[in-house]
mmCIF file of C-alpha atoms in Angstrom:
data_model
loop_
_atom_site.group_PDB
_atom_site.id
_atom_site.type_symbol
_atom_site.label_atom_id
_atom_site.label_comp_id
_atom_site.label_asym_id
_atom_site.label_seq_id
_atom_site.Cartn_x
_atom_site.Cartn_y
_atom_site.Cartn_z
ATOM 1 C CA UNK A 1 0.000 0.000 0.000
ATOM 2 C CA UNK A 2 1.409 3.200 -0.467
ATOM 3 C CA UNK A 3 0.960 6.055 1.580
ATOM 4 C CA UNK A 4 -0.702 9.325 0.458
ATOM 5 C CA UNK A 5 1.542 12.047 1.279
ATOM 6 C CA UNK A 6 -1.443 14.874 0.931
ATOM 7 C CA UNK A 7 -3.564 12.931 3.481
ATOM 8 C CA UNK A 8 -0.585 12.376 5.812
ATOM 9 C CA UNK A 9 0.358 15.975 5.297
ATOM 10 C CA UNK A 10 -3.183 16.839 6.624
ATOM 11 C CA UNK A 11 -3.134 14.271 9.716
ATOM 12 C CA UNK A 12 0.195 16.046 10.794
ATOM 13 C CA UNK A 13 -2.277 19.391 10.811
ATOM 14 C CA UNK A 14 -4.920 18.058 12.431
ATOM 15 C CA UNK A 15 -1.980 15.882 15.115
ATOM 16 C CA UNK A 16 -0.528 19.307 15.834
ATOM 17 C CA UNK A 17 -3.729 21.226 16.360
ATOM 18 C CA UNK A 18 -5.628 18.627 17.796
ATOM 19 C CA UNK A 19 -8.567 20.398 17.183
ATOM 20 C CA UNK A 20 -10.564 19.536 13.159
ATOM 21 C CA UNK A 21 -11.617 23.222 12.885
ATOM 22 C CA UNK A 22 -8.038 24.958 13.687
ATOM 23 C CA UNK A 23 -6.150 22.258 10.996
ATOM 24 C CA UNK A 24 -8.627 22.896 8.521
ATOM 25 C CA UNK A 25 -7.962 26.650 8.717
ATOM 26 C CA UNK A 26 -4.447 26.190 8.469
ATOM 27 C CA UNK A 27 -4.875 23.935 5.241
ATOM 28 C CA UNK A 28 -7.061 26.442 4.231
ATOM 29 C CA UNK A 29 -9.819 23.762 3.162
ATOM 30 C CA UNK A 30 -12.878 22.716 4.297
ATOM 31 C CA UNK A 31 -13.323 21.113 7.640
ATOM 32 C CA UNK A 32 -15.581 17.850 6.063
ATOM 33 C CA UNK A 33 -13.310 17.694 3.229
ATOM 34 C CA UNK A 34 -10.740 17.298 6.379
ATOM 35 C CA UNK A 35 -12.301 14.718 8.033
ATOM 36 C CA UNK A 36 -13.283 12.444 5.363
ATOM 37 C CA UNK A 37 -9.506 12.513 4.307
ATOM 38 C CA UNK A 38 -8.655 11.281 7.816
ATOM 39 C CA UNK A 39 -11.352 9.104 7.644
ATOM 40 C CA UNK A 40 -9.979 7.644 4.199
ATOM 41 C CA UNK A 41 -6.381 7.725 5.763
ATOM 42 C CA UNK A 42 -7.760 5.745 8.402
ATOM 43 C CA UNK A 43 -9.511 2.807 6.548
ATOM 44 C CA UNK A 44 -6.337 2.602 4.138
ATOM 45 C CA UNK A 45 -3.961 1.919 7.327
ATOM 46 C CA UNK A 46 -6.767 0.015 9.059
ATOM 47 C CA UNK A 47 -6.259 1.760 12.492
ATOM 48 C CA UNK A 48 -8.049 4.383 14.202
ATOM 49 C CA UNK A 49 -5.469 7.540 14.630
ATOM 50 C CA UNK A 50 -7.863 9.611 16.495
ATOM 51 C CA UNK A 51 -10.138 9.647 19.794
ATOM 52 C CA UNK A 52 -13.081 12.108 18.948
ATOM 53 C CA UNK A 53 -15.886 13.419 20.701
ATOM 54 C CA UNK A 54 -17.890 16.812 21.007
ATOM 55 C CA UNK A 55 -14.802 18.702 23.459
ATOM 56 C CA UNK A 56 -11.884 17.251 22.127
ATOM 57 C CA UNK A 57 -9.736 15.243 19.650
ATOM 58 C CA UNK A 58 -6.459 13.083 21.064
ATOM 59 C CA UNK A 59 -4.312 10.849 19.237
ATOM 60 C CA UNK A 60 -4.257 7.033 19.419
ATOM 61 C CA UNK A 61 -1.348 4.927 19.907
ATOM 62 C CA UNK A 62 -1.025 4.257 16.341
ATOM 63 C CA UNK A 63 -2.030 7.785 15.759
ATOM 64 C CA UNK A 64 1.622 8.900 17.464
ATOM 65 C CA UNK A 65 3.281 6.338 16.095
ATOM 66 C CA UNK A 66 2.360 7.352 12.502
ATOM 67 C CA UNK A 67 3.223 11.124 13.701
ATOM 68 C CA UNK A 68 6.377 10.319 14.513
ATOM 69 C CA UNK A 69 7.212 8.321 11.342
ATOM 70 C CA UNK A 70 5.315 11.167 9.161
ATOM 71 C CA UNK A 71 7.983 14.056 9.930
ATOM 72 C CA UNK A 72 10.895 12.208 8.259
ATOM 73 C CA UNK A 73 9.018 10.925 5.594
ATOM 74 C CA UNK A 74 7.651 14.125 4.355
ATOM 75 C CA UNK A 75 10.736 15.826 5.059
ATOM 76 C CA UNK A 76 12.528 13.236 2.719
ATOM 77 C CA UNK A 77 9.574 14.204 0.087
ATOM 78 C CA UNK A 78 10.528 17.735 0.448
ATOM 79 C CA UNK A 79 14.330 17.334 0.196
ATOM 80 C CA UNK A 80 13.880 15.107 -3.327
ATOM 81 C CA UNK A 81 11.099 17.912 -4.664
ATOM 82 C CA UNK A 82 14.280 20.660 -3.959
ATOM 83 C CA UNK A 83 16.532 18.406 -5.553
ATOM 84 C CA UNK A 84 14.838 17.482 -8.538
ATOM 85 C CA UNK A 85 13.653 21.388 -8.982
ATOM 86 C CA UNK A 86 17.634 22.011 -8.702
ATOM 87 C CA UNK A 87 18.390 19.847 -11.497
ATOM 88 C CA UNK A 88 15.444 20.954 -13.800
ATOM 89 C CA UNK A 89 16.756 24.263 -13.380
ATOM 90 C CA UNK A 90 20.552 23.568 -14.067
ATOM 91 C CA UNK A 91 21.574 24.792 -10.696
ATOM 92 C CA UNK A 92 24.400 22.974 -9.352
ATOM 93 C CA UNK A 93 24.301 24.361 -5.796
ATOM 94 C CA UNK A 94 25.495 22.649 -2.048
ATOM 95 C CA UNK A 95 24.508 24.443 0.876
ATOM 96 C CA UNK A 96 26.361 23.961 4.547
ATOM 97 C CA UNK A 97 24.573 24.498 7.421
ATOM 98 C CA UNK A 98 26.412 24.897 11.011
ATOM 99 C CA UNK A 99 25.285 26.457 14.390
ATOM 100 C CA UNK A 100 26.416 29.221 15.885
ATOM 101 C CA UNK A 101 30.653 29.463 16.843
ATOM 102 C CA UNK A 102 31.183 26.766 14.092
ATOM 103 C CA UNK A 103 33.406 28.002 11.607
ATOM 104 C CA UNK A 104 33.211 26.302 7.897
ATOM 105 C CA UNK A 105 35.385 28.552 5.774
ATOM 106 C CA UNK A 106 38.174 25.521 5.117
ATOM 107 C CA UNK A 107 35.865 22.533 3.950
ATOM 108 C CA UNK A 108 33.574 25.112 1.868
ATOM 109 C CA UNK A 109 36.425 26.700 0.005
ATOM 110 C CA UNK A 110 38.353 23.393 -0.635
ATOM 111 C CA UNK A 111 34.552 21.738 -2.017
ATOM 112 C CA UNK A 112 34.586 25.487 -3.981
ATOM 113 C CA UNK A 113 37.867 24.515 -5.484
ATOM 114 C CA UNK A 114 37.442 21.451 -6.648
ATOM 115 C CA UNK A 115 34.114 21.939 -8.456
ATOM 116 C CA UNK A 116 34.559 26.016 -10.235
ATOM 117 C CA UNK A 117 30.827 25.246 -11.171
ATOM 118 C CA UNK A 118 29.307 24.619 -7.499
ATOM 119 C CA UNK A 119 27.573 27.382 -6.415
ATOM 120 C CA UNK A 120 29.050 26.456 -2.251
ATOM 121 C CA UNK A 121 26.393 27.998 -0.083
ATOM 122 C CA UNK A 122 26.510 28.367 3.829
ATOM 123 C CA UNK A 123 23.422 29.122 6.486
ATOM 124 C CA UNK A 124 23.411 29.184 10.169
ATOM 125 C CA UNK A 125 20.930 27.157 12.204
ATOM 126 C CA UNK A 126 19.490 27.406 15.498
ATOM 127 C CA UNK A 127 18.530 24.396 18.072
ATOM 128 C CA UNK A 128 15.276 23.516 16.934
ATOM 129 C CA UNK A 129 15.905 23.480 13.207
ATOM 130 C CA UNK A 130 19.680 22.117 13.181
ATOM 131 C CA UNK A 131 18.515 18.990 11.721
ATOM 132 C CA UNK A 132 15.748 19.635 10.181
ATOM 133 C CA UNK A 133 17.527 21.898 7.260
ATOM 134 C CA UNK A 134 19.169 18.533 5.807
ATOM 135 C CA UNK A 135 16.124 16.182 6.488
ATOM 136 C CA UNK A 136 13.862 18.623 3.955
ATOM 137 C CA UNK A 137 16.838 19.499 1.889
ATOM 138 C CA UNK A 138 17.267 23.257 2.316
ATOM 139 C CA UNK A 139 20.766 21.787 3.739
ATOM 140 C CA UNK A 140 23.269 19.330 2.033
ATOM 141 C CA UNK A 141 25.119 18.770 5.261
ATOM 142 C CA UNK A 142 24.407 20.187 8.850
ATOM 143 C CA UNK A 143 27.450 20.411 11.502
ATOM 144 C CA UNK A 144 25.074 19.854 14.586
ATOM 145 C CA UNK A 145 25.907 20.492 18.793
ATOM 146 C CA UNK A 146 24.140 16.928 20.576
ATOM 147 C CA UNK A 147 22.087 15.681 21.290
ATOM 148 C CA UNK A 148 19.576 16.088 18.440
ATOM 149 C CA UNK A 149 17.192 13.789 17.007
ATOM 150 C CA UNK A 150 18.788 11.458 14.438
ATOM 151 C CA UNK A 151 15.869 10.305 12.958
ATOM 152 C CA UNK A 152 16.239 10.019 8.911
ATOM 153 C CA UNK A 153 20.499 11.548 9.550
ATOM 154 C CA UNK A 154 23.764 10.127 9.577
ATOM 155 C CA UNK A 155 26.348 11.747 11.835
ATOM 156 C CA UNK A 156 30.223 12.035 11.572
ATOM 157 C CA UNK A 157 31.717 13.072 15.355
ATOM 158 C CA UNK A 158 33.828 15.676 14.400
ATOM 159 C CA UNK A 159 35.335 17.200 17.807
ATOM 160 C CA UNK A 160 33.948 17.815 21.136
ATOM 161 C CA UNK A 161 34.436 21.215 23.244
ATOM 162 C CA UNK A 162 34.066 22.010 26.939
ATOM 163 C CA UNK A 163 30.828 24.150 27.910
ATOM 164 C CA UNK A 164 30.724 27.431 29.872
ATOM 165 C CA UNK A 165 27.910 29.429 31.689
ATOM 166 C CA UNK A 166 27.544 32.697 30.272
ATOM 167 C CA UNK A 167 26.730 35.274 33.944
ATOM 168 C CA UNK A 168 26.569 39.196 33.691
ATOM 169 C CA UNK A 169 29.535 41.354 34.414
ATOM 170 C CA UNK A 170 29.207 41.755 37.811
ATOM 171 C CA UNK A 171 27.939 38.566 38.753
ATOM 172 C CA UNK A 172 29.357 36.636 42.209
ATOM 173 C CA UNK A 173 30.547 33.976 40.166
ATOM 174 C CA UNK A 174 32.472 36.122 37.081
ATOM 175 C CA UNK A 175 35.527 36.279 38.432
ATOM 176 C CA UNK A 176 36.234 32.455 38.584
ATOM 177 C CA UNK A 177 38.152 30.139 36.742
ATOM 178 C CA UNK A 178 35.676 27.371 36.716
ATOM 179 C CA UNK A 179 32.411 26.512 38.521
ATOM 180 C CA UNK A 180 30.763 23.181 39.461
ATOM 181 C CA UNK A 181 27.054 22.885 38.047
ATOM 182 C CA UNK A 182 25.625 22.710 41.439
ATOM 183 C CA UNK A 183 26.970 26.091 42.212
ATOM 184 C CA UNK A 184 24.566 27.104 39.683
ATOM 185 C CA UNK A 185 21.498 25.480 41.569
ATOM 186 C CA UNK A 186 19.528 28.592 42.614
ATOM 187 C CA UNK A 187 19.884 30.237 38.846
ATOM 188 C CA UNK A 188 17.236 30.918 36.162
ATOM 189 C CA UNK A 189 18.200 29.077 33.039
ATOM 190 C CA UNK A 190 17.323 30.695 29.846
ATOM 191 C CA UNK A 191 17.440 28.321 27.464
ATOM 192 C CA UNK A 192 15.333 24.694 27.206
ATOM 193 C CA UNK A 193 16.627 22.305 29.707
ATOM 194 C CA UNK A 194 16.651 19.552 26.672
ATOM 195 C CA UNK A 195 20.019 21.430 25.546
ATOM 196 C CA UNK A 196 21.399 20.862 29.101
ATOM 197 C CA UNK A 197 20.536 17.341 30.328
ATOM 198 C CA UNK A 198 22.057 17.652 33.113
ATOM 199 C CA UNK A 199 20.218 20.580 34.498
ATOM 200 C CA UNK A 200 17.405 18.559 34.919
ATOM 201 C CA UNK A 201 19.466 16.467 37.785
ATOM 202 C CA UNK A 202 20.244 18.954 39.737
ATOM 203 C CA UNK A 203 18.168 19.123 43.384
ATOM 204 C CA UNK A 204 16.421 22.411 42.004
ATOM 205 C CA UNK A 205 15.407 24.556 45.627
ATOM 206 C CA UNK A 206 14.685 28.082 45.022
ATOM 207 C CA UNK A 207 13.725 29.923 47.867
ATOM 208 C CA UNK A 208 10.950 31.132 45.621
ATOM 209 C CA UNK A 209 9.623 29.937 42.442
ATOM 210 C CA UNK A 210 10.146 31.994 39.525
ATOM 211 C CA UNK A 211 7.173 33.457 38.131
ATOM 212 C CA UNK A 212 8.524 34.738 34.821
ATOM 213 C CA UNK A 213 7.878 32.113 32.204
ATOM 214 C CA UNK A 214 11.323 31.273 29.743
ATOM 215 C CA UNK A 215 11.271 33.416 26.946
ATOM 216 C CA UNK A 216 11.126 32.647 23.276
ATOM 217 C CA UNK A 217 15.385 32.761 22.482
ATOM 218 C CA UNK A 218 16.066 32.360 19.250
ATOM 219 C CA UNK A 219 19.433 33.150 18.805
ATOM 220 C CA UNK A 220 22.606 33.295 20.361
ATOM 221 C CA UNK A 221 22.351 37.624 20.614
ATOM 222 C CA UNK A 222 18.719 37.005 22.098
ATOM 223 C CA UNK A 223 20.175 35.163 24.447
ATOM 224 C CA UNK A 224 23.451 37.198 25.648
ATOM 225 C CA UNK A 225 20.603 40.466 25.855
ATOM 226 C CA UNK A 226 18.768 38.435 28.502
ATOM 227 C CA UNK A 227 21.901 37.034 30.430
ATOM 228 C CA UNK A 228 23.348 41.067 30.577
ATOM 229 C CA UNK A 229 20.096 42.144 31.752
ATOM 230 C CA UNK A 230 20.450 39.960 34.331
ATOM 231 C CA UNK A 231 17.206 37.565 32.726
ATOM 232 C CA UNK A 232 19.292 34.435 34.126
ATOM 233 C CA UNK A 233 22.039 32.689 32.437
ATOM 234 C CA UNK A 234 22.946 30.407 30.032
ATOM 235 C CA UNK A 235 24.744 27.176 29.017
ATOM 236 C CA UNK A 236 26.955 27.282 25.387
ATOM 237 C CA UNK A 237 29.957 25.638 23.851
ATOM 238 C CA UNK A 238 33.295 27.714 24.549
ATOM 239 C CA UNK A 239 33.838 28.553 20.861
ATOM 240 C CA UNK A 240 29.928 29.857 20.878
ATOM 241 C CA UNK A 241 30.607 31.886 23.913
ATOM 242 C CA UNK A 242 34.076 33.591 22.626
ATOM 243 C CA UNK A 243 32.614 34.387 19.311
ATOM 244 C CA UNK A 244 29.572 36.377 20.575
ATOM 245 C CA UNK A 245 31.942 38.305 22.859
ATOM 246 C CA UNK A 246 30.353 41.856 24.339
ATOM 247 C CA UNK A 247 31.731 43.718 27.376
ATOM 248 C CA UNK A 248 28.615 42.987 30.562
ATOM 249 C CA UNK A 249 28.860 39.241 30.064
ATOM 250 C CA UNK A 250 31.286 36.241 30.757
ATOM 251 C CA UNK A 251 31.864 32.564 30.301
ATOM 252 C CA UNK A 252 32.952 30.515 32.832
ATOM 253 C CA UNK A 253 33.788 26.945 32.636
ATOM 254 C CA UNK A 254 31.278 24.252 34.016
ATOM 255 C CA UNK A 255 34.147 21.722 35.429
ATOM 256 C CA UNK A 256 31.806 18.673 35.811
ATOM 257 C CA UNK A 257 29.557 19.180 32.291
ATOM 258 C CA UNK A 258 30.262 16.897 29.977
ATOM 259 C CA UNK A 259 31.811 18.015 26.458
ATOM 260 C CA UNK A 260 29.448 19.177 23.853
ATOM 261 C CA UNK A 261 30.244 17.534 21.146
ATOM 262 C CA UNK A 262 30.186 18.648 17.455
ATOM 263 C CA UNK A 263 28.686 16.295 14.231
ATOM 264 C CA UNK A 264 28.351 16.343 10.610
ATOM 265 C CA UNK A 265 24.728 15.536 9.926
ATOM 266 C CA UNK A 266 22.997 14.423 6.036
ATOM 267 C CA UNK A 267 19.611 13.259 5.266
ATOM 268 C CA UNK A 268 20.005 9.220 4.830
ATOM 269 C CA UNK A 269 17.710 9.849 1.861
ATOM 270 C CA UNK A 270 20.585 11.965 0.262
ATOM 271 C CA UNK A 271 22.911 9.847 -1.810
ATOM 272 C CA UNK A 272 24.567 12.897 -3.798
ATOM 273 C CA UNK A 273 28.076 12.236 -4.369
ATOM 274 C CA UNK A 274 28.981 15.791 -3.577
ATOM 275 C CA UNK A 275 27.547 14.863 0.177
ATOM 276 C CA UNK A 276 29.829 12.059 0.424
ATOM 277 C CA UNK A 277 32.875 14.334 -0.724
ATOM 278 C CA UNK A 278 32.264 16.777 1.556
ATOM 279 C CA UNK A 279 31.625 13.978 4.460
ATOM 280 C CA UNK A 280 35.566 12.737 3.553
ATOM 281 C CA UNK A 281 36.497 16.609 3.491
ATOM 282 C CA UNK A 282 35.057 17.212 7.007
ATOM 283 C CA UNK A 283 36.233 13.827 8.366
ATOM 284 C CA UNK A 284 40.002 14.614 7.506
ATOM 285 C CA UNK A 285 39.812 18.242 8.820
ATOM 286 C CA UNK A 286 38.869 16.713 11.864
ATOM 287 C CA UNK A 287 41.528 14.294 12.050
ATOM 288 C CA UNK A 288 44.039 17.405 11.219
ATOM 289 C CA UNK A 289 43.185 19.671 14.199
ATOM 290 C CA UNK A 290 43.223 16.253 16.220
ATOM 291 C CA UNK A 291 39.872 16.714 17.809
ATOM 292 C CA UNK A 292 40.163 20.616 18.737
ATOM 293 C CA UNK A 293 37.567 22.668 17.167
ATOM 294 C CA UNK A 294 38.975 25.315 15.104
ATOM 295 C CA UNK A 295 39.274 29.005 17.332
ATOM 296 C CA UNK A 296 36.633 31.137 16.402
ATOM 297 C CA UNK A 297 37.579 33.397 13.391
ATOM 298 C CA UNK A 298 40.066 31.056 11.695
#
């Protein structure tokens, strides 16, 4: 049987929203045209993906598993429609993504040299979408900070890097040469606790709860703007923290955080020779700064 990507593209929407009304507003069609494609969807797979009654709308247990299989697979649709529309159009392009205090410069100018014709792109990522760029192809290759979610990706370790808390000027800690996470117990972490694991062990006792709900941090400047303003703090790779330096914040070393280690991600889908060049470019770089990421700026 082979899946309809349309009606799996609208059981994501109506997954998401949970709600029949709200996911047929955002596929700007009709809400029975929705619901008899779910129900369609439904009688091809032979399961029922969705609890429904008057109030609400939850999925089933085959209802998340098929959500979690749908991202990748319609992200793999994606990534061949950009690739074929590449092709049609003549455009021989490959596109690096890396997060932020990652420098690519070396492997995109020696991929650049050997093919004069490649048009060698480069776009920074954030957290939530570091992955994502290669899995629906507005990526080639992704150099990724674990852990991420490796669904539908290879990764190449590259390097790893110790981690620092980033405090305001004046803080009581700034001055040190190191700090054990525990010492950081009673702060207000900025960023999602899924990008520090270990935060979540620590025997959290604030002498009052913090009312102020996370922001929305989007970026590594975002971030540094809350930290200065004394919003709380946050936790980054050294090379992240010395290449968005400013004068009211610091880094300090976390002593007992383990390193954050650096990948080359690429859709599994992807079998472009150029990806597989660039893998064996990135792979021998490594080997050549024997596991030290490159200092920021080089």
């Amino acid at each position: 049987m082979d899946v309809d990507l349309r009606k799996l593209r609208y059981f994501v929407a109506v997954a998401e929203e949970l709600h029949f009304g709200r996911a047929a507003a955002r596929l700007h069609i009709a809400q029975p045209v929705l619901s008899r494609q779910i129900r369609a969807l439904e009688h091809e797979l032979q399961a029922e993906l969705f609890v429904r009654d008057r109030r609400s709308t939850a999925l089933t247990e085959a209802g998340s598993q098929l959500l979690a299989d749908a991202y990748p697979l319609l992200d793999s649709a994606e990534a061949l429609r950009r690739r074929v529309r590449q092709a049609a159009h003549g455009r021989a392009t490959f596109t690096i993504a890396f997060m932020p205090g990652i420098i690519v410069t070396a492997e995109a100018r020696a991929l650049a040299e050997r093919h004069p014709d490649l048009a060698v792109g480069v776009v920074r990522t954030s957290w939530n979408e570091q992955v994502e760029v290669v899995r629906d192809g507005r990526a080639d290759v992704s150099y990724v900070r674990l852990p991420v979610d490796q669904r539908g990706v290879r990764l190449l370790p590259l390097f790893s890097e110790p981690r620092v808390v980033v405090l305001p000027g004046e803080h009581r800690l700034a001055g040190r040469a190191s700090v054990g996470l525990a010492e950081l117990v009673e702060e207000r972490l900025l960023q999602d606790p899924e990008a520090v694991p270990e935060w979540r062990d620590l025997p959290h006792r604030p002498t009052e709860p913090d009312p102020r709900p996370r922001p929305q941090l989007n970026s590594v400047e975002e971030k540094l703007e809350h930290v200065a303003a004394y919003g709380g703090v946050v936790i980054l790779p050294l090379s992240t923290a010395a290449f968005y330096t400013r004068p009211d914040v610091v880094h300090v070393l976390v002593d007992d955080l383990r390193p954050n280690q650096v990948c080359l991600a690429w859709a599994e889908s992807n079998r472009s020779p150029l990806v597989r060049e660039f893998v064996d470019l990135a792979e021998r770089r490594a080997r050549a700064t024997e596991t030290s990421p490159p200092a920021p700026g080089e």
